[in-house]
PDB file of N, CA and C in Angstrom:
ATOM      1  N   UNK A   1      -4.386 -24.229  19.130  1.00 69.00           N
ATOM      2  CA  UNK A   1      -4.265 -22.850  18.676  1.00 69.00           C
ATOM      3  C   UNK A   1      -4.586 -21.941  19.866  1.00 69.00           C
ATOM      4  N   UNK A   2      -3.665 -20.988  19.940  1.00 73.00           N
ATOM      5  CA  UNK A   2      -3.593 -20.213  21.855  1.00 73.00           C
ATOM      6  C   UNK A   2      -4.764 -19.404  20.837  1.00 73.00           C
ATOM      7  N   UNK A   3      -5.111 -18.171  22.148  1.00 76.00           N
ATOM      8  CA  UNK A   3      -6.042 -16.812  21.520  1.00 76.00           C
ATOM      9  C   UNK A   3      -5.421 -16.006  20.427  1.00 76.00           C
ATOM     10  N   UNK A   4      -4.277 -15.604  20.806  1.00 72.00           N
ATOM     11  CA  UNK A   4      -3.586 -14.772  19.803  1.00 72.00           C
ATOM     12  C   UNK A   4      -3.501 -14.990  18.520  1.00 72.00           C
ATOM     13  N   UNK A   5      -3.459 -16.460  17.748  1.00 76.00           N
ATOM     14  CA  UNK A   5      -3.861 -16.966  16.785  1.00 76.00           C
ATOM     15  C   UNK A   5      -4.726 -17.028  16.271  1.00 76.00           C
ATOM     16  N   UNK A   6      -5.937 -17.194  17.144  1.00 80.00           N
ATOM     17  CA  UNK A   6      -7.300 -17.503  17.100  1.00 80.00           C
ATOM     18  C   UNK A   6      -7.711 -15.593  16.222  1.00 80.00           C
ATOM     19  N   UNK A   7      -7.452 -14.427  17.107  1.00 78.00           N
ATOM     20  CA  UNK A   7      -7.395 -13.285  16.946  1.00 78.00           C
ATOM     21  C   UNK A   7      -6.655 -13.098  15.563  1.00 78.00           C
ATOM     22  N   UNK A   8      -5.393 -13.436  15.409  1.00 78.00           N
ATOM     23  CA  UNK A   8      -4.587 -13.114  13.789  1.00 78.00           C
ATOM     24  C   UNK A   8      -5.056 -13.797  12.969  1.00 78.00           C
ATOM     25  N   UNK A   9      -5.973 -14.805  12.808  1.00 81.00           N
ATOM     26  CA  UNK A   9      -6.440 -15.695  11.790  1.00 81.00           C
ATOM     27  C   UNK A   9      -7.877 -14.696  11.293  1.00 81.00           C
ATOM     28  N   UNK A  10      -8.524 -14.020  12.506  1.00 81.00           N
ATOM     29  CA  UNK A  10      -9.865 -13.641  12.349  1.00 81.00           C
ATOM     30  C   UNK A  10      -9.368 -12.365  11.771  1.00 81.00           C
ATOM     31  N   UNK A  11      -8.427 -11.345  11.942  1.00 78.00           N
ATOM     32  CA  UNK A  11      -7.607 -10.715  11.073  1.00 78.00           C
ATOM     33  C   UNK A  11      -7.250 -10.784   9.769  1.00 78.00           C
ATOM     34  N   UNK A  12      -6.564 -11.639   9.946  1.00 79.00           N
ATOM     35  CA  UNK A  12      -6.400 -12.181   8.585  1.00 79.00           C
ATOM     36  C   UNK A  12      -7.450 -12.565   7.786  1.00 79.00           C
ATOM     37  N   UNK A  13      -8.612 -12.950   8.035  1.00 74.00           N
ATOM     38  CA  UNK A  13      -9.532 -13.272   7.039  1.00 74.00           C
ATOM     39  C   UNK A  13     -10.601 -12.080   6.654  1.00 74.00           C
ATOM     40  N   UNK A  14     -10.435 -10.898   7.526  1.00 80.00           N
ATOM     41  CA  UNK A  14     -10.885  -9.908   7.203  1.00 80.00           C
ATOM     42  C   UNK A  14     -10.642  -9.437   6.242  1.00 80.00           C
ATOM     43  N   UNK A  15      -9.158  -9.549   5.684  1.00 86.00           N
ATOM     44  CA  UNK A  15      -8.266  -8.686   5.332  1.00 86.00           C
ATOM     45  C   UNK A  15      -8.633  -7.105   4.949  1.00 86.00           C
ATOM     46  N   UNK A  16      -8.455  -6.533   5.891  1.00 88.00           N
ATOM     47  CA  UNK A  16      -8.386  -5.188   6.136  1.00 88.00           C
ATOM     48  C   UNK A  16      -7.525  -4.489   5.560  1.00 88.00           C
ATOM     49  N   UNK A  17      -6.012  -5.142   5.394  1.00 88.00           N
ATOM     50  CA  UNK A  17      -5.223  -4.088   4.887  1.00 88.00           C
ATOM     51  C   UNK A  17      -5.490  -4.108   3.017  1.00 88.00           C
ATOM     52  N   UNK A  18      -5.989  -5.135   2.566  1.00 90.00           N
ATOM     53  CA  UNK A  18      -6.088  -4.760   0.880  1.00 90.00           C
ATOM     54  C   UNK A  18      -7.192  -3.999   0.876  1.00 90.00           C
ATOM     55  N   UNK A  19      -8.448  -4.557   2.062  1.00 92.00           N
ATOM     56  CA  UNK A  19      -9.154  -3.770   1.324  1.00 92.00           C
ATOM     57  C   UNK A  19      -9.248  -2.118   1.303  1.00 92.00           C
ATOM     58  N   UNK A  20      -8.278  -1.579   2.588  1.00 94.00           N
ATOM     59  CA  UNK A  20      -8.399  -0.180   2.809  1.00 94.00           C
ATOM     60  C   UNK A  20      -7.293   0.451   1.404  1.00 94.00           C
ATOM     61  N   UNK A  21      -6.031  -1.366   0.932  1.00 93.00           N
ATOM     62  CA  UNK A  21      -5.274  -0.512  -0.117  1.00 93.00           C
ATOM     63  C   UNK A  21      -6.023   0.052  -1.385  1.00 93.00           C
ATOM     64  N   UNK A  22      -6.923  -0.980  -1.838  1.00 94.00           N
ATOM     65  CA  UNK A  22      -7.692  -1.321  -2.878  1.00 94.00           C
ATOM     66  C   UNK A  22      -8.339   0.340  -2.825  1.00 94.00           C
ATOM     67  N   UNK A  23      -9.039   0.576  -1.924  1.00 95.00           N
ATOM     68  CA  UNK A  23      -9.718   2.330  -1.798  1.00 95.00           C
ATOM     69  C   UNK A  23      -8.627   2.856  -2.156  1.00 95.00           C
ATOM     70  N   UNK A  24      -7.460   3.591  -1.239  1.00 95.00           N
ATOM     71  CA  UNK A  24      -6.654   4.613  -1.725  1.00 95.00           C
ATOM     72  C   UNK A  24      -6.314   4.051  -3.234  1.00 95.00           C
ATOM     73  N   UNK A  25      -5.986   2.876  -3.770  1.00 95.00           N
ATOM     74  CA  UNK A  25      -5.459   3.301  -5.499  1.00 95.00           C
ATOM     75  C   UNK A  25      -6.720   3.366  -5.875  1.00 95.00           C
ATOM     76  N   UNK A  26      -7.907   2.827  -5.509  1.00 95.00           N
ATOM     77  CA  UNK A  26      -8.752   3.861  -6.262  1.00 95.00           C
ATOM     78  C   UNK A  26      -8.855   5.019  -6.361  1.00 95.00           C
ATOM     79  N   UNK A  27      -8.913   5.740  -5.030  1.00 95.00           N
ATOM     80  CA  UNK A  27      -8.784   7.100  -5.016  1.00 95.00           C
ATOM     81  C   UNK A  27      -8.212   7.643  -5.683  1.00 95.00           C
ATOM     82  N   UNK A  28      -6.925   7.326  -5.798  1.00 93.00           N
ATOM     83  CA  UNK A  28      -5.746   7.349  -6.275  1.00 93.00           C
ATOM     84  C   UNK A  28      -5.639   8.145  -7.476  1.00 93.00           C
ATOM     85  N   UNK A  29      -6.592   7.102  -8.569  1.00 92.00           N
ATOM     86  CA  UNK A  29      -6.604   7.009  -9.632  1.00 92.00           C
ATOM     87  C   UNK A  29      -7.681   7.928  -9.922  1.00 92.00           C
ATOM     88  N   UNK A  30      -8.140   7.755  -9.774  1.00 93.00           N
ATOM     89  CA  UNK A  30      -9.579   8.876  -9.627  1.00 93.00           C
ATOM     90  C   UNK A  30      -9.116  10.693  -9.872  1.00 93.00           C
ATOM     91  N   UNK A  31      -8.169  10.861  -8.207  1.00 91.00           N
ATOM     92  CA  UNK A  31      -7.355  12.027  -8.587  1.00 91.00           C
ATOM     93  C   UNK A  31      -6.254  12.356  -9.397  1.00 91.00           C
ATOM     94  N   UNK A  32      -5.901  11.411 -10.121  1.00 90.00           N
ATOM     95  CA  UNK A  32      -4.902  11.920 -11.074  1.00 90.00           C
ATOM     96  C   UNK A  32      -6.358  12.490 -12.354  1.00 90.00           C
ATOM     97  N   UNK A  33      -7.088  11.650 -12.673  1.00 93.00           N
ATOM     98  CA  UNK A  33      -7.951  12.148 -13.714  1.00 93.00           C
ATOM     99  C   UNK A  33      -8.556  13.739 -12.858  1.00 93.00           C
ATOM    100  N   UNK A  34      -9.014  14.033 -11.930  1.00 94.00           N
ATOM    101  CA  UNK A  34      -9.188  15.287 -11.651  1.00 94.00           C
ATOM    102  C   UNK A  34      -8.468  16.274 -11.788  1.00 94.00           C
ATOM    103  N   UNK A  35      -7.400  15.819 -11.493  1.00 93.00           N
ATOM    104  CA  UNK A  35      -6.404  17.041 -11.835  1.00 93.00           C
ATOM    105  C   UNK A  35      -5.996  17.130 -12.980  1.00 93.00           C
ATOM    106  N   UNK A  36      -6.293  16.177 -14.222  1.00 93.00           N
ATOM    107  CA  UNK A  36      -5.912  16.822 -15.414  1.00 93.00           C
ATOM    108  C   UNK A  36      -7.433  17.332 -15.545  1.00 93.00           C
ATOM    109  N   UNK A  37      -8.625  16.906 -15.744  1.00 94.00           N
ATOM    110  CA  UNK A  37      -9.857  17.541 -16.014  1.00 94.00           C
ATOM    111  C   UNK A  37      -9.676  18.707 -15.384  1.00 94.00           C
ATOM    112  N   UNK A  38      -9.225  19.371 -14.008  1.00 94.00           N
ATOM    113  CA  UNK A  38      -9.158  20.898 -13.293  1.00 94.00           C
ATOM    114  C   UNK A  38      -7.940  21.577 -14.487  1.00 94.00           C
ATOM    115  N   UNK A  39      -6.554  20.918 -14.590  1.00 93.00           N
ATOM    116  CA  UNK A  39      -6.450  21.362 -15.694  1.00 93.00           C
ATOM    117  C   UNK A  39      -6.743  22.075 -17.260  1.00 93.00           C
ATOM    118  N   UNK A  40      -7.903  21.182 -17.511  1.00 93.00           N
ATOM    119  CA  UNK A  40      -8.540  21.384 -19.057  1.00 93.00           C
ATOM    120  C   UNK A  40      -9.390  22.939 -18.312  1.00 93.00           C
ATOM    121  N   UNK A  41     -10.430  22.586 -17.614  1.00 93.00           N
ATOM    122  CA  UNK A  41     -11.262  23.659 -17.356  1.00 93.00           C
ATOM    123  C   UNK A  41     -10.783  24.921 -16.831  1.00 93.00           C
ATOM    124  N   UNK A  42      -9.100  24.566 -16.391  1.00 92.00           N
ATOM    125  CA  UNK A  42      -9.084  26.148 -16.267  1.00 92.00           C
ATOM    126  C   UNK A  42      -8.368  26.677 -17.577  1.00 92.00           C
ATOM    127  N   UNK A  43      -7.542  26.188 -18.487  1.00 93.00           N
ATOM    128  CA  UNK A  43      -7.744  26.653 -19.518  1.00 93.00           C
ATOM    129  C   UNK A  43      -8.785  26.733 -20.411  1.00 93.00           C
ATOM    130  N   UNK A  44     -10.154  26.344 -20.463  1.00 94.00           N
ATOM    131  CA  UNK A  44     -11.394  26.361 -21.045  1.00 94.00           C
ATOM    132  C   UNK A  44     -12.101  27.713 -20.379  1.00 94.00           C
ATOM    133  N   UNK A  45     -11.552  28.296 -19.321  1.00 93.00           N
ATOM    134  CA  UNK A  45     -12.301  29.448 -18.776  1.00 93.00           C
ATOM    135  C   UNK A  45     -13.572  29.203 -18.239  1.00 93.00           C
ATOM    136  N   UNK A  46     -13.531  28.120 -17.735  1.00 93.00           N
ATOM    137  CA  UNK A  46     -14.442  27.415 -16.648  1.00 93.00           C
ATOM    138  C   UNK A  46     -14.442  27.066 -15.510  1.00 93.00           C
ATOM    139  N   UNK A  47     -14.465  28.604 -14.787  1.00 92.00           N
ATOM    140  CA  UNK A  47     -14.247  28.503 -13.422  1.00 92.00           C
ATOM    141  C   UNK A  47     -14.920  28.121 -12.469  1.00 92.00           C
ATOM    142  N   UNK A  48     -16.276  27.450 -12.771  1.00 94.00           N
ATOM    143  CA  UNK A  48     -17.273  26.987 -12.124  1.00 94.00           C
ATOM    144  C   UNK A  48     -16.853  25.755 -12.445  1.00 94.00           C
ATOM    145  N   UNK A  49     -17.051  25.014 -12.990  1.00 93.00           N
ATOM    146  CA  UNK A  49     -16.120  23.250 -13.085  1.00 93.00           C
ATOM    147  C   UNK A  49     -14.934  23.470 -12.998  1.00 93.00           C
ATOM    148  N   UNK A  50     -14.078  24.070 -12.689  1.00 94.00           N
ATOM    149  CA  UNK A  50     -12.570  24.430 -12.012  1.00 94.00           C
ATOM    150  C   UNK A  50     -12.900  24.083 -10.738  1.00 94.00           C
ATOM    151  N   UNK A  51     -13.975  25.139 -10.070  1.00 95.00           N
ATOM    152  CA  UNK A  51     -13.798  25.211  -8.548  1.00 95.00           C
ATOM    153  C   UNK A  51     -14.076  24.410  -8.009  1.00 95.00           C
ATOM    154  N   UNK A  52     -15.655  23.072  -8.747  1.00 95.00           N
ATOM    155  CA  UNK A  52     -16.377  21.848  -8.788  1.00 95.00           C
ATOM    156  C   UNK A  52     -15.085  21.173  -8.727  1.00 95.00           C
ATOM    157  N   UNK A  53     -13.819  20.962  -9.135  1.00 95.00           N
ATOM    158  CA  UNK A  53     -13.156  19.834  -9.718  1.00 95.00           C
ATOM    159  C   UNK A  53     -12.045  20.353  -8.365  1.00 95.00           C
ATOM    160  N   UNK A  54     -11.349  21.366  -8.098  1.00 95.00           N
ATOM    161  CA  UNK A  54     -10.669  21.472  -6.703  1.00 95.00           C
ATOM    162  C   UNK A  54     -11.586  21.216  -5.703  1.00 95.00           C
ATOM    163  N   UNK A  55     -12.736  21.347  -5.690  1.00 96.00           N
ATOM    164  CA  UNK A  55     -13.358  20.747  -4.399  1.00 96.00           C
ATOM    165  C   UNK A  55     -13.299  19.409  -3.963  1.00 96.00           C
ATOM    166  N   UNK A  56     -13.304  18.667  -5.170  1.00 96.00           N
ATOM    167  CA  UNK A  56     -13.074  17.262  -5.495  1.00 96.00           C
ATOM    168  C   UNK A  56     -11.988  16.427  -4.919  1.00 96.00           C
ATOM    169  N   UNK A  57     -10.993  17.251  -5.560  1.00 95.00           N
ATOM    170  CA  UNK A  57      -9.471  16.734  -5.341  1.00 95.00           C
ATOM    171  C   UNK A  57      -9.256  16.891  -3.584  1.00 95.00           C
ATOM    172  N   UNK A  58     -10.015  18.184  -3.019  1.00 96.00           N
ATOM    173  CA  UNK A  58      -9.552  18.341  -1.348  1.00 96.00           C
ATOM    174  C   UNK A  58      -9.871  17.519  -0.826  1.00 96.00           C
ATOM    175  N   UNK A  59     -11.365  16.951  -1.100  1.00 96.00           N
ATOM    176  CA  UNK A  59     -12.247  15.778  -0.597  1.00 96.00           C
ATOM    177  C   UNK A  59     -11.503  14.331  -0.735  1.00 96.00           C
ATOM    178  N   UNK A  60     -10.746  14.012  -1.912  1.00 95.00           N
ATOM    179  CA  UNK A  60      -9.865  13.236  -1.988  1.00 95.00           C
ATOM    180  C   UNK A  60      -8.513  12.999  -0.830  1.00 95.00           C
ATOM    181  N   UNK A  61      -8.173  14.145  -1.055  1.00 96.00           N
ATOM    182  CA  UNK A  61      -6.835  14.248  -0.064  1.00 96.00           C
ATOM    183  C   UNK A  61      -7.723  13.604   1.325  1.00 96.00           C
ATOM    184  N   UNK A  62      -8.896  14.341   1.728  1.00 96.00           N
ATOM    185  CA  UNK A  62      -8.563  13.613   2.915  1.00 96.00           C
ATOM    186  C   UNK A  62      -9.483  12.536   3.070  1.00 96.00           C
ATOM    187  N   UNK A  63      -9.748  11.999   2.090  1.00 96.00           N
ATOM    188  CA  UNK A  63     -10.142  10.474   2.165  1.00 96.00           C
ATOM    189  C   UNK A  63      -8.574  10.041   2.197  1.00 96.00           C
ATOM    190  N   UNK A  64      -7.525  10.107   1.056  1.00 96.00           N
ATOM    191  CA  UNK A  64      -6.845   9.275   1.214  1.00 96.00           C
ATOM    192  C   UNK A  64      -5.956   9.341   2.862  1.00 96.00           C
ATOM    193  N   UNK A  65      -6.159  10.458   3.078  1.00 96.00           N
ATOM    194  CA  UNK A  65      -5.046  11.068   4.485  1.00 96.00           C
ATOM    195  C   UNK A  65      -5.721   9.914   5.308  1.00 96.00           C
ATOM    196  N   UNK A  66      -6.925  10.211   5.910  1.00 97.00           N
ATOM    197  CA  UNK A  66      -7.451   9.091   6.747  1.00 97.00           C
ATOM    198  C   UNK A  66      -7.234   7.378   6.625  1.00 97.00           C
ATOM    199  N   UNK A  67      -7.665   7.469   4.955  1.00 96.00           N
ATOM    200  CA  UNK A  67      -6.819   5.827   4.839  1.00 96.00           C
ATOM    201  C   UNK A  67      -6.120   5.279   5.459  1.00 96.00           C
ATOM    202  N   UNK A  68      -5.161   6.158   4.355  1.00 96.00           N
ATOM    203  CA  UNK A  68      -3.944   6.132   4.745  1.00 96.00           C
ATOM    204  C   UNK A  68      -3.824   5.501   6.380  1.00 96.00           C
ATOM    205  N   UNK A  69      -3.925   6.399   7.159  1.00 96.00           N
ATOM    206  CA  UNK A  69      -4.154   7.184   9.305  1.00 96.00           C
ATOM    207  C   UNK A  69      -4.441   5.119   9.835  1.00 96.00           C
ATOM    208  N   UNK A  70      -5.540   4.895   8.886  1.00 95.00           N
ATOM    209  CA  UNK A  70      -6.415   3.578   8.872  1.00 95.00           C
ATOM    210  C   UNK A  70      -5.257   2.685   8.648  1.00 95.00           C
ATOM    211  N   UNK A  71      -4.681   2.440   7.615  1.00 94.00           N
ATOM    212  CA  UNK A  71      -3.718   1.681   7.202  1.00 94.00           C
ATOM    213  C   UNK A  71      -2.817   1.560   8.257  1.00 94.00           C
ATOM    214  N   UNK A  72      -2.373   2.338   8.718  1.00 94.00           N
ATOM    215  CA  UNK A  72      -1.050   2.158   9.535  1.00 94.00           C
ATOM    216  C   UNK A  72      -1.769   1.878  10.545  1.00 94.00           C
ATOM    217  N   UNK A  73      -2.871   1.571  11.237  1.00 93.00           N
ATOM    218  CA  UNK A  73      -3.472   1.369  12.633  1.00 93.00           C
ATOM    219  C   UNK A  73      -3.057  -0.021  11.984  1.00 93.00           C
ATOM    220  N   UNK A  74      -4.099  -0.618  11.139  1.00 91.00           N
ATOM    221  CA  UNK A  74      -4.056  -1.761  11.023  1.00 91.00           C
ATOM    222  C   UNK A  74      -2.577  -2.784  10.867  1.00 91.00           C
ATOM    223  N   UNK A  75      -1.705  -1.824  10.238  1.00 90.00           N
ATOM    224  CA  UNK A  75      -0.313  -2.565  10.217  1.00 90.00           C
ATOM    225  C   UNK A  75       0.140  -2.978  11.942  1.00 90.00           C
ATOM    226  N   UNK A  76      -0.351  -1.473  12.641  1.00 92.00           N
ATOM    227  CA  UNK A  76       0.581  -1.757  13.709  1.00 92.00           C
ATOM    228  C   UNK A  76      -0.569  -2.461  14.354  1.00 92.00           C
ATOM    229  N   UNK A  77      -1.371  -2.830  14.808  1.00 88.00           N
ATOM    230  CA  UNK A  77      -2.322  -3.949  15.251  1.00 88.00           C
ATOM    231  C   UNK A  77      -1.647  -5.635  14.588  1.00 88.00           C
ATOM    232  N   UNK A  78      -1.582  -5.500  13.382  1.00 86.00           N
ATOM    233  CA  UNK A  78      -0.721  -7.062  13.437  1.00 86.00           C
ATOM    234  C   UNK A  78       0.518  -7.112  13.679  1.00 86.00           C
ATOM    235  N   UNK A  79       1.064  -6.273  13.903  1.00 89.00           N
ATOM    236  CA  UNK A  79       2.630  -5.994  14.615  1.00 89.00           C
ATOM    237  C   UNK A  79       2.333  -6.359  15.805  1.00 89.00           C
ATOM    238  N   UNK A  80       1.290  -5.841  16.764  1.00 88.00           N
ATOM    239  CA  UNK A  80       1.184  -6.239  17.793  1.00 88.00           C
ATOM    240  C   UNK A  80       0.777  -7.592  18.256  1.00 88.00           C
ATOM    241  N   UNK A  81      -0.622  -7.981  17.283  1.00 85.00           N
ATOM    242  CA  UNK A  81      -0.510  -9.456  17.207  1.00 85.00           C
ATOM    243  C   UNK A  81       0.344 -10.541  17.426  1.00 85.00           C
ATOM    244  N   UNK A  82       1.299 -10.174  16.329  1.00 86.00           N
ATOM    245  CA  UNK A  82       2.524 -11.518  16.347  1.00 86.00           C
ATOM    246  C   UNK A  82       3.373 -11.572  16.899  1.00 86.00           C
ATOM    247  N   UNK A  83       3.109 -10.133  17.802  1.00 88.00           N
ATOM    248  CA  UNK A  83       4.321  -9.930  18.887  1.00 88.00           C
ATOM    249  C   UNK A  83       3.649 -11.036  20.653  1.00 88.00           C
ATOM    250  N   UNK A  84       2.295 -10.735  20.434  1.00 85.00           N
ATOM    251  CA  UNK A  84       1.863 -11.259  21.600  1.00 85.00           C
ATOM    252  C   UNK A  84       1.670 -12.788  21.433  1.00 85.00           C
ATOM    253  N   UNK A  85       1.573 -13.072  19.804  1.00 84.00           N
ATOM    254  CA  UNK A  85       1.673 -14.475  19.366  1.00 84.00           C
ATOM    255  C   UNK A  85       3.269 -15.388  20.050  1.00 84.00           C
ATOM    256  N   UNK A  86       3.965 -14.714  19.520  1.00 86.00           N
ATOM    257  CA  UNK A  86       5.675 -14.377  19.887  1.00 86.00           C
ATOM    258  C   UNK A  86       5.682 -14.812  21.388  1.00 86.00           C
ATOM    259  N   UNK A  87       5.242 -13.959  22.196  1.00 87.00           N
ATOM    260  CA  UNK A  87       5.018 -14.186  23.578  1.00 87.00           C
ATOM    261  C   UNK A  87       4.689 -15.568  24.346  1.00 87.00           C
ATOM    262  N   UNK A  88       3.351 -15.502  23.203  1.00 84.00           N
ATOM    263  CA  UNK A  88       2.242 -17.223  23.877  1.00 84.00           C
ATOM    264  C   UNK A  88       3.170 -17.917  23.575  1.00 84.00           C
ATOM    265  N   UNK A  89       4.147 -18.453  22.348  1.00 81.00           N
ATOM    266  CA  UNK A  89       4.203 -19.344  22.593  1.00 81.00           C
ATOM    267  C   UNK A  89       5.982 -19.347  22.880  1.00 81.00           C
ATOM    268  N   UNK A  90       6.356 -18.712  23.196  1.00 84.00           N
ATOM    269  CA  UNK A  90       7.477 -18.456  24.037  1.00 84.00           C
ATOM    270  C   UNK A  90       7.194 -18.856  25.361  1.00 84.00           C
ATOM    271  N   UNK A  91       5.946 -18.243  26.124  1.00 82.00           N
ATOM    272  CA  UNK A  91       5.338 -19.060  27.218  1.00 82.00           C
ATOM    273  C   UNK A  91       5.210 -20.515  27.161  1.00 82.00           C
ATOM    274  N   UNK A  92       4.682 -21.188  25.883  1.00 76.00           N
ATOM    275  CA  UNK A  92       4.083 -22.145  26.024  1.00 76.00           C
ATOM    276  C   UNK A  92       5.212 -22.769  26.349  1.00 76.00           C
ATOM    277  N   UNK A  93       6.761 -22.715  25.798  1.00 78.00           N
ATOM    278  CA  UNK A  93       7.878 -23.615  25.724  1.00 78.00           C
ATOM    279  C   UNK A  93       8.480 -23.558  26.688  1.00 78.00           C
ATOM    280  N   UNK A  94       8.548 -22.700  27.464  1.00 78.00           N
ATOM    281  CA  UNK A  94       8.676 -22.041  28.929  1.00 78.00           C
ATOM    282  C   UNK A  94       8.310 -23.316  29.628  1.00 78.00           C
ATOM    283  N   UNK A  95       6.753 -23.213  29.719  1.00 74.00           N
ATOM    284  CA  UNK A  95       5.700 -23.882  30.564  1.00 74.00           C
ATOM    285  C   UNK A  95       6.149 -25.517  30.121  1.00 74.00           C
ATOM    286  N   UNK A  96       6.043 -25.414  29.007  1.00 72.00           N
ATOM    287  CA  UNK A  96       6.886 -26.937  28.666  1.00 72.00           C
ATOM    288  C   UNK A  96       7.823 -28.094  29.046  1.00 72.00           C
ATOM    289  N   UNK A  97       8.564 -26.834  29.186  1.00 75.00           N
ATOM    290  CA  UNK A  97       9.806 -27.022  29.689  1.00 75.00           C
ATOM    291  C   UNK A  97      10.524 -27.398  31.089  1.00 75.00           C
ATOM    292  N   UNK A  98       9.554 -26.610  31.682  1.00 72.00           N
ATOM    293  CA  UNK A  98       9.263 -26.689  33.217  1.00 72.00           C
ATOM    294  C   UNK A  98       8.686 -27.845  33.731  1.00 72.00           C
ATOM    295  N   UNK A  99       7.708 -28.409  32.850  1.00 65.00           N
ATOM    296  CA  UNK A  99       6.681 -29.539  33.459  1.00 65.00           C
ATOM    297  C   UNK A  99       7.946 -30.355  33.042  1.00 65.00           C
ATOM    298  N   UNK A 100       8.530 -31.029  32.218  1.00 64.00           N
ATOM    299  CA  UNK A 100       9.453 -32.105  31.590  1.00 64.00           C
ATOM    300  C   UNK A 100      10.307 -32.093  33.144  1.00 64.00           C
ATOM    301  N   UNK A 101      11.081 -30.982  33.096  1.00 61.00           N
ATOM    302  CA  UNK A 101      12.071 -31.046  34.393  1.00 61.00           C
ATOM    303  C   UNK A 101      11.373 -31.339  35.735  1.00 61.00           C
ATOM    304  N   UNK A 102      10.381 -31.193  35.450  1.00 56.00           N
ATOM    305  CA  UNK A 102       9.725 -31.672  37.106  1.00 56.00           C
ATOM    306  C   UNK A 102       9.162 -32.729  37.558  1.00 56.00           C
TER     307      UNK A 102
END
């Protein structure tokens, strides 16, 4: 097993990308119930748990925005991985190949 493997396996057992998905649908879910509760309270004439409940939802947005920001690092980090995986052992058959003929 070259490094690059060694590296996508230790990746892989992190798994980073469910667990950052697992947050945003929580989030997710979370802000759909806020925005109907900001709903109820502003027809209830409760503009103090109105303003409590949009504060909420902004704080949301940019949890999920960053996630989100997070998510795609991590996609393109194993993009890069299996590209340099790709590489090693493209080398290796290279190097292979070379010793046989010689």
């Amino acid at each position: 097993m070259n490094y690059s493997e060694k590296v996508e396996e230790t990746v892989e057992y992190a798994d980073l990308r469910n667990k950052v998905q697992s947050l945003l649908d929580y989030i997710s879910s979370e802000d759909e119930q806020l925005k109907n509760d900001r709903e109820f309270a502003m027809k209830s004439n409760e503009s103090i748990a109105y303003q409590m409940i949009n504060n909420n939802i902004k704080q949301n947005y940019i949890l999920i925005s960053t996630l989100s920001a997070i998510r795609s690092d991590i996609e393109s980090m194993h993009d890069e991985i299996q590209m340099d995986i790709n590489k090693e052992k493209a080398s290796s058959v290279q190097s292979t190949n070379s010793t046989d003929n010689a």
